[in-house]
Tab-separated table of C-alpha atoms and ligand atoms in Angstrom:
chain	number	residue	atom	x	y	z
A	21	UNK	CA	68.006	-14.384	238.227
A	22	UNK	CA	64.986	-15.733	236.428
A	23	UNK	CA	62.192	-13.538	236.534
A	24	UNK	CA	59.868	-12.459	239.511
A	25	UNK	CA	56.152	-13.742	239.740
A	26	UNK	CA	53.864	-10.819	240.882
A	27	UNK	CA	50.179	-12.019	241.659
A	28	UNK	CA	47.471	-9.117	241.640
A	29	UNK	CA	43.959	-9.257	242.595
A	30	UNK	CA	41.338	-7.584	240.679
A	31	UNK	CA	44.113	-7.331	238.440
A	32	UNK	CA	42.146	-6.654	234.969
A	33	UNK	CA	40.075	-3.638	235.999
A	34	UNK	CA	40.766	-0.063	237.332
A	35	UNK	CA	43.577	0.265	239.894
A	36	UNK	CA	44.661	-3.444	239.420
A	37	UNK	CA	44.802	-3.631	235.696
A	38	UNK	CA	47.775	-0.475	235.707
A	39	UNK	CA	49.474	-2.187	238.029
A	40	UNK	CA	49.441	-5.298	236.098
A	41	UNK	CA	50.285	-3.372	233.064
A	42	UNK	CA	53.021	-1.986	235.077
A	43	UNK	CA	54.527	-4.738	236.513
A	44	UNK	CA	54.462	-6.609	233.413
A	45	UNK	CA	56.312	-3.774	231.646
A	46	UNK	CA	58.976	-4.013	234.420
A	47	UNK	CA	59.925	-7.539	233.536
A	48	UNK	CA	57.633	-9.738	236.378
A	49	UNK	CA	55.490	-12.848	234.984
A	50	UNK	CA	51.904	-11.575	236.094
A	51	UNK	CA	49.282	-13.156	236.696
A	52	UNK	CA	46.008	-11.361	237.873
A	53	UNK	CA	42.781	-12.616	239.536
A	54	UNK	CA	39.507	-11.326	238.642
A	55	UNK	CA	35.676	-12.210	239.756
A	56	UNK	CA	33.472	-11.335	237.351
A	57	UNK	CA	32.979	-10.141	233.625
A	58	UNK	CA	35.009	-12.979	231.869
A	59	UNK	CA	34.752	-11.541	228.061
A	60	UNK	CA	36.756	-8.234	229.304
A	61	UNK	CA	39.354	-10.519	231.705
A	62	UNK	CA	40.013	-12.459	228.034
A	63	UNK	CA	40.305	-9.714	226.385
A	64	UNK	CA	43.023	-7.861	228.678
A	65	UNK	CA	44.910	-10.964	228.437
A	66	UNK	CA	44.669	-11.210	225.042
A	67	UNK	CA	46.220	-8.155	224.176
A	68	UNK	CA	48.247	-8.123	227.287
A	69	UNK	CA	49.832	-11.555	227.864
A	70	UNK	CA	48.857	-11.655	231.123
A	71	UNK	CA	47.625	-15.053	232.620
A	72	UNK	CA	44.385	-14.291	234.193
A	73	UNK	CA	42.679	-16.464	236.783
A	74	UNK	CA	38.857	-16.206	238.565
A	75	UNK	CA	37.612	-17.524	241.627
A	76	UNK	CA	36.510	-15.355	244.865
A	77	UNK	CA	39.199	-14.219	246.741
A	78	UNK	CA	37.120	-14.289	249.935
A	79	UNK	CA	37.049	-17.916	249.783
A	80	UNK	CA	40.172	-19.484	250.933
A	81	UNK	CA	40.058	-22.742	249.972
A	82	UNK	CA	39.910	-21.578	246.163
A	83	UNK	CA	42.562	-18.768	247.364
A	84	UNK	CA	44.611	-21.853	247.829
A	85	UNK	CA	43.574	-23.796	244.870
A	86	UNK	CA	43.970	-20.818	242.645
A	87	UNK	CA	47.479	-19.823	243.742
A	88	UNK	CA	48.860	-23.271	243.015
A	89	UNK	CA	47.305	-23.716	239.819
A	90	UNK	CA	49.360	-20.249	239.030
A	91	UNK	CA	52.734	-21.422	240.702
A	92	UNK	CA	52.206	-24.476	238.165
A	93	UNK	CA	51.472	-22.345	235.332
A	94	UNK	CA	54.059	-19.297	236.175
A	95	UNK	CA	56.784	-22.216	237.092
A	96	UNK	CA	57.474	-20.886	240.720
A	97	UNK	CA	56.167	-19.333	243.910
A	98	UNK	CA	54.818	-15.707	244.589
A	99	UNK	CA	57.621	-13.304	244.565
A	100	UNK	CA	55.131	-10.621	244.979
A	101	UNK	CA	51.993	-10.193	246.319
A	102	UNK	CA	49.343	-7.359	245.485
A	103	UNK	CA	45.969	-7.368	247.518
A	104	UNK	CA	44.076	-4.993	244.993
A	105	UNK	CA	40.449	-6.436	244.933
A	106	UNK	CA	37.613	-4.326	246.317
A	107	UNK	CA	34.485	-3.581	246.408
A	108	UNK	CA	31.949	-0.983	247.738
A	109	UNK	CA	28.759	-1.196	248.903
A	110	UNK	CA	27.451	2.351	250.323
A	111	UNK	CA	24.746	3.122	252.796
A	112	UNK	CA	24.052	4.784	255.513
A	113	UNK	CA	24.329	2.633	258.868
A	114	UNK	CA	20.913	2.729	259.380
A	115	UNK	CA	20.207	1.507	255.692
A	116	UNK	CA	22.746	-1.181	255.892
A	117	UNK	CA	21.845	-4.431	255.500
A	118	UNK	CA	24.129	-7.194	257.354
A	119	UNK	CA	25.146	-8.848	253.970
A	120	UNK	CA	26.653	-5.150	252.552
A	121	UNK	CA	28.632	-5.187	255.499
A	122	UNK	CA	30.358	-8.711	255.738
A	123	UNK	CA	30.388	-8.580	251.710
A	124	UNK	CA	32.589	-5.300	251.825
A	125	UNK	CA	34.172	-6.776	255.035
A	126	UNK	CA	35.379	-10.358	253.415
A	127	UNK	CA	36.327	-9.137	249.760
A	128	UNK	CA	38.422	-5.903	251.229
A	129	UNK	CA	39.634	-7.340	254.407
A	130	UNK	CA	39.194	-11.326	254.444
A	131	UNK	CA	41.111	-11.195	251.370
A	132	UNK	CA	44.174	-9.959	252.449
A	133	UNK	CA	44.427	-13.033	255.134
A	134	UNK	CA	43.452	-15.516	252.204
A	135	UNK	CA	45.975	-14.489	249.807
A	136	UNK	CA	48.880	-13.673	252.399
A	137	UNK	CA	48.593	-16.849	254.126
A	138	UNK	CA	48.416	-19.073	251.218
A	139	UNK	CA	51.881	-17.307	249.720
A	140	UNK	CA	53.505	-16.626	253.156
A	141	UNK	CA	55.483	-19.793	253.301
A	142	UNK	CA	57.146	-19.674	250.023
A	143	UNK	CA	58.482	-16.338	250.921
A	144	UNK	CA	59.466	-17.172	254.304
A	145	UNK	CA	61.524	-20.364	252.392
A	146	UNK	CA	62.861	-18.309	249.995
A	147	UNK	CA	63.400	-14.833	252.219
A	148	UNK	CA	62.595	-12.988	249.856
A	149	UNK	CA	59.033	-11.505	249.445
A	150	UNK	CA	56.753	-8.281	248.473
A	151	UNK	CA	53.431	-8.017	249.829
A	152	UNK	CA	51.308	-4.564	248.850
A	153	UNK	CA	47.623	-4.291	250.192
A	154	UNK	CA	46.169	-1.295	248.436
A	155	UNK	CA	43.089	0.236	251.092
A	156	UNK	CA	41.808	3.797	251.043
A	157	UNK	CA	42.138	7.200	251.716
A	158	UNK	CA	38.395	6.245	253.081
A	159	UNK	CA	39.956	4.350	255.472
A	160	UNK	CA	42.291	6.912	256.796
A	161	UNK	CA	39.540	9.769	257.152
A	162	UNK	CA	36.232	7.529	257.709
A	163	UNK	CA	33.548	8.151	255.030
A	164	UNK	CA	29.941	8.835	255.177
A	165	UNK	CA	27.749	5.945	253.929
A	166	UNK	CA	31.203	3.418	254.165
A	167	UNK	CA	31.161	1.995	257.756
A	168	UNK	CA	31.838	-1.066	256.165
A	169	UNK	CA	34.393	0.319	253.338
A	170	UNK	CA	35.994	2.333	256.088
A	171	UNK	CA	36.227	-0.265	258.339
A	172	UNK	CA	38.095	-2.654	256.274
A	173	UNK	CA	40.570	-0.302	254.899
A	174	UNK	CA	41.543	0.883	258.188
A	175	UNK	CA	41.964	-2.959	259.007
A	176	UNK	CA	44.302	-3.396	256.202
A	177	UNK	CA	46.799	-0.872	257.833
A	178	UNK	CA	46.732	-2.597	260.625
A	179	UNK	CA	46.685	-6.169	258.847
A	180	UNK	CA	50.254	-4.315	257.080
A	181	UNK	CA	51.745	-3.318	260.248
A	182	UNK	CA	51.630	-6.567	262.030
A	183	UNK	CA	52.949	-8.579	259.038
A	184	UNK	CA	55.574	-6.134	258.183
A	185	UNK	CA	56.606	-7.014	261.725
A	186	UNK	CA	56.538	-10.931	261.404
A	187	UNK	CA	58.092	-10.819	258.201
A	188	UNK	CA	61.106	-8.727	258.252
A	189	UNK	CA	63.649	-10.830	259.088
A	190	UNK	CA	62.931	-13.160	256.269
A	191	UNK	CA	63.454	-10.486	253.638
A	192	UNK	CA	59.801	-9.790	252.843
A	193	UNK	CA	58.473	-6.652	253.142
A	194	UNK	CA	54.721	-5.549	253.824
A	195	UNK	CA	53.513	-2.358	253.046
A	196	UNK	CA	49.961	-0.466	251.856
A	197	UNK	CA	49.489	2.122	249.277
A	198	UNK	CA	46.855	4.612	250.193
A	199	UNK	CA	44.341	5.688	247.280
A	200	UNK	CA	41.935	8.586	247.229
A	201	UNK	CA	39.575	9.584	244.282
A	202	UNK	CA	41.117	7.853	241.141
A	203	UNK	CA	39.425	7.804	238.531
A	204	UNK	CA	38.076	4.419	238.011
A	205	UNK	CA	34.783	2.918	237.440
A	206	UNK	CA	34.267	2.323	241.398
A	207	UNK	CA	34.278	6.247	241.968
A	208	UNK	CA	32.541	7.237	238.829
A	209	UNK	CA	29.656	5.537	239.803
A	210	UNK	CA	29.339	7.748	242.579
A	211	UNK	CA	26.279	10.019	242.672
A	212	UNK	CA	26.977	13.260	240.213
A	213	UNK	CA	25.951	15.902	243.133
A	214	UNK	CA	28.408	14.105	245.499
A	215	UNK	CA	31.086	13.593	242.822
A	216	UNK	CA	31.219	17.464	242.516
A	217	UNK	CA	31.528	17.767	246.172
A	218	UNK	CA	34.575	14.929	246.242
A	219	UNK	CA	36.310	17.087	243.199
A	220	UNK	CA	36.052	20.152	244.950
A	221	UNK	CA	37.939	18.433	248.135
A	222	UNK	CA	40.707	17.532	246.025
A	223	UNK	CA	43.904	20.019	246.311
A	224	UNK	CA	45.306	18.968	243.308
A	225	UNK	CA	42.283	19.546	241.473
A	226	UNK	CA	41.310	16.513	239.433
A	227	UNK	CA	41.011	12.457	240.286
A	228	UNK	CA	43.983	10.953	240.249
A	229	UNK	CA	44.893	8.421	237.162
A	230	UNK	CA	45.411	4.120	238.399
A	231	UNK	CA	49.023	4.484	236.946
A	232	UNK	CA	49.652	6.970	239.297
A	233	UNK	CA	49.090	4.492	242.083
A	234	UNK	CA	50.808	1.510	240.017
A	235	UNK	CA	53.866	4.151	240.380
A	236	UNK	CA	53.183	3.899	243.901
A	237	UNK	CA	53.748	-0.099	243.877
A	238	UNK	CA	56.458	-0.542	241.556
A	239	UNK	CA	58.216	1.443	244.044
A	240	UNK	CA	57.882	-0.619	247.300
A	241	UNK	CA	57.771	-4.168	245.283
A	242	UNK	CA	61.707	-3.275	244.125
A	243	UNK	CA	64.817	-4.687	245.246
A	244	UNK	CA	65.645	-1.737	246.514
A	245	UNK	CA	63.242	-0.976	248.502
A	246	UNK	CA	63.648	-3.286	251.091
A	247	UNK	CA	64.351	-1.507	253.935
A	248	UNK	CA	60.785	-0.202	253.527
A	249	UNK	CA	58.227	-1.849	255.193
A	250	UNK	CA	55.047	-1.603	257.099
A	251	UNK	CA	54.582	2.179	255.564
A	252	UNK	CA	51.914	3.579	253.916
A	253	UNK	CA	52.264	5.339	250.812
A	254	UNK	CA	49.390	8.126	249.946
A	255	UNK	CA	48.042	8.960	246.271
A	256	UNK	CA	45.663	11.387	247.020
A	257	UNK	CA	46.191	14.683	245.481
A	258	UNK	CA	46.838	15.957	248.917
A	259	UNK	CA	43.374	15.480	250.269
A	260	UNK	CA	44.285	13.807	253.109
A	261	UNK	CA	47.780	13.935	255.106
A	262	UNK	CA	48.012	12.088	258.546
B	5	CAA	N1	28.796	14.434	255.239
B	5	CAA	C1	27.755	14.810	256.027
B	5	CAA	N2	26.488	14.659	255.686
B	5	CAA	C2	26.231	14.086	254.504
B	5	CAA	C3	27.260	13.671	253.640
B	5	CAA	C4	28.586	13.880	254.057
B	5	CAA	N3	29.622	13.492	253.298
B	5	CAA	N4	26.712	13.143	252.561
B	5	CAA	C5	25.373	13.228	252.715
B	5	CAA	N5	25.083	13.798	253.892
B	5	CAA	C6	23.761	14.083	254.436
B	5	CAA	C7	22.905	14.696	253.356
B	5	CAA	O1	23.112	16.102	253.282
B	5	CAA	C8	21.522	14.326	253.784
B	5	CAA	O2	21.133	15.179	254.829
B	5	CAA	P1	19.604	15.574	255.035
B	5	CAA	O3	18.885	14.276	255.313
B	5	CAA	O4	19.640	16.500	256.209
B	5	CAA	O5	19.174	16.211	253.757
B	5	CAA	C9	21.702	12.940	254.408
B	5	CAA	O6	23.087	12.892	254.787
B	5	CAA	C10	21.372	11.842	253.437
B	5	CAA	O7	22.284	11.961	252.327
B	5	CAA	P2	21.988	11.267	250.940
B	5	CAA	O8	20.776	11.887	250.324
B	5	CAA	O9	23.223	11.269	250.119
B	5	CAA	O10	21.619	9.786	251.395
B	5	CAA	P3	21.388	8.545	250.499
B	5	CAA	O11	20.896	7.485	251.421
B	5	CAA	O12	20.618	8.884	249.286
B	5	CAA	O13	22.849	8.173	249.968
B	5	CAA	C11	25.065	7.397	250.056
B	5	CAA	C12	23.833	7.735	250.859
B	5	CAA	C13	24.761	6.265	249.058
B	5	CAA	C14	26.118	6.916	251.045
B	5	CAA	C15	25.555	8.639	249.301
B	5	CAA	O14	25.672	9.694	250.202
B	5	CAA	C16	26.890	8.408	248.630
B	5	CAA	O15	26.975	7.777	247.584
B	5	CAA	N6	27.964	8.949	249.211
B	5	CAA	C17	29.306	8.821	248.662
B	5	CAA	C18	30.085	7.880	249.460
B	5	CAA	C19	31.489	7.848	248.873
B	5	CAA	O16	32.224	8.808	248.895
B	5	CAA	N7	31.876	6.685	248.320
B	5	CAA	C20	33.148	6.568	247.738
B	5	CAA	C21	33.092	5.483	246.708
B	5	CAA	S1	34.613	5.366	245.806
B	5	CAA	C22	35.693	4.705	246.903
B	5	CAA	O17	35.371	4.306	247.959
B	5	CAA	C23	37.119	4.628	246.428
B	5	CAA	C24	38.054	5.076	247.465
B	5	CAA	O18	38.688	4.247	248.105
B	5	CAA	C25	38.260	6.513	247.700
């Protein structure tokens, strides 16, 4: 079998860069989106070999434009499909502006429709597909000063559930992965007094490393997992259990 194409967004940075790392490692042909910060995206595919591409992944039409440019470039369709991009944008509700909201609300959530629709019918053609949205612990629990972080994680397990559904007769399977603290640059910019607090929430004792959550993915993207689907998968250090 020639080898699978795995797609991640935000797939240079944090979270999404181990899982690229990871999946490359494993033997896919990655290819990962990013939005900003060009120099470091050429850099991690300089000394990664993995094709990087940038446009907003809120934006469908360039969702659209961006995944065919990397079926050309990859030489075949999505095999597998990881929704990794987020962003945050804290406040209190009554400090929150309307743009924080549908910002967090389009990148997180929005996102997920863009990039699932545009590879949906290649998997459904070739029954055979992996789709992974990564949301939040944050959007399990709810989180003080993320209404609109909270909102659109919790909307991914539901985005997950209903897919999973639609799509398991066709061989593709759609599941989340469930993050708490990692230790990334997203939660170390959180305030130091509140960063202690977070720390001293966590069982396990410490932040948890992004390979431990590309561990997470590798898992449900296999072969052999696909009798998984429309689960969630928690890597949180036992901070939160549902
Ligand atoms: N629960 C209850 N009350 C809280 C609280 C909490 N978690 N945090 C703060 N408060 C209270 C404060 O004690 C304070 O009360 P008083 O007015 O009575 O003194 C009041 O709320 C205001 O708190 P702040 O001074 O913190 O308010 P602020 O406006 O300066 O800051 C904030 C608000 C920016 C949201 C700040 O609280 C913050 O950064 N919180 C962290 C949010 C967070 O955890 N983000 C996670 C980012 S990483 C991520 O999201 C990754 C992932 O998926 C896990």
């Amino acid at each position: 079998m020639s080898k699978r194409i795995a797609l991640v967004t935000g797939g240079t940075r944090g979270i999404g860069e181990a899982i690229s790392r990871a999946l490359h490692k494993a033997g896919y042909k990655v290819a990962a989106t990013y939005a900003s910060r060009d120099e470091d995206a050429e850099l991690f595919s300089k000394e990664t070999g993995i094709a990087v591409y940038k446009w907003n992944i809120a934006d469908y039409d360039a969702c659209e434009k961006g995944v065919a440019q990397i079926c050309e470039d990859l030489g075949g369709s999505i095999d597998v499909l990881i929704n990794n991009a987020g962003i945050t944008r804290d406040s209190a509700m009554h400090k929150m502006s309307f743009e924080n909201w549908e910002a967090v609300i389009e990148t997180n959530l929005t996102s997920c429709f863009n990039m699932s629709r545009v590879v949906i019918d290649a998997m459904r053609e070739k029954k055979f597909g992996r789709i992974v949205n990564i949301s939040s612990m944050n959007g399990q629990m709810g989180q003080f000063g993320q209404t609109n972080y909270s909102a659109a994680k919790a909307g991914i397990f539901g985005f997950t559930k209903a897919l999973a559904r639609e799509t398991a007769s066709r061989g593709i399977t759609v599941n989340a992965v469930s993050p708490g603290y990692i230790a990334t640059e997203m939660v170390k910019a959180v305030r130091e007094d509140i960063m202690k607090q977070i720390l001293a929430g966590i069982p396990v004792g410490r932040l948890g490393e992004p390979e431990e959550v590309a561990r997470a993915v590798l898992f449900l993207v296999a072969e052999e997992a696909s009798f998984i689907t429309g689960e969630t998968l928690s890597v949180n250090g036992g901070q939160y259990m549902e």
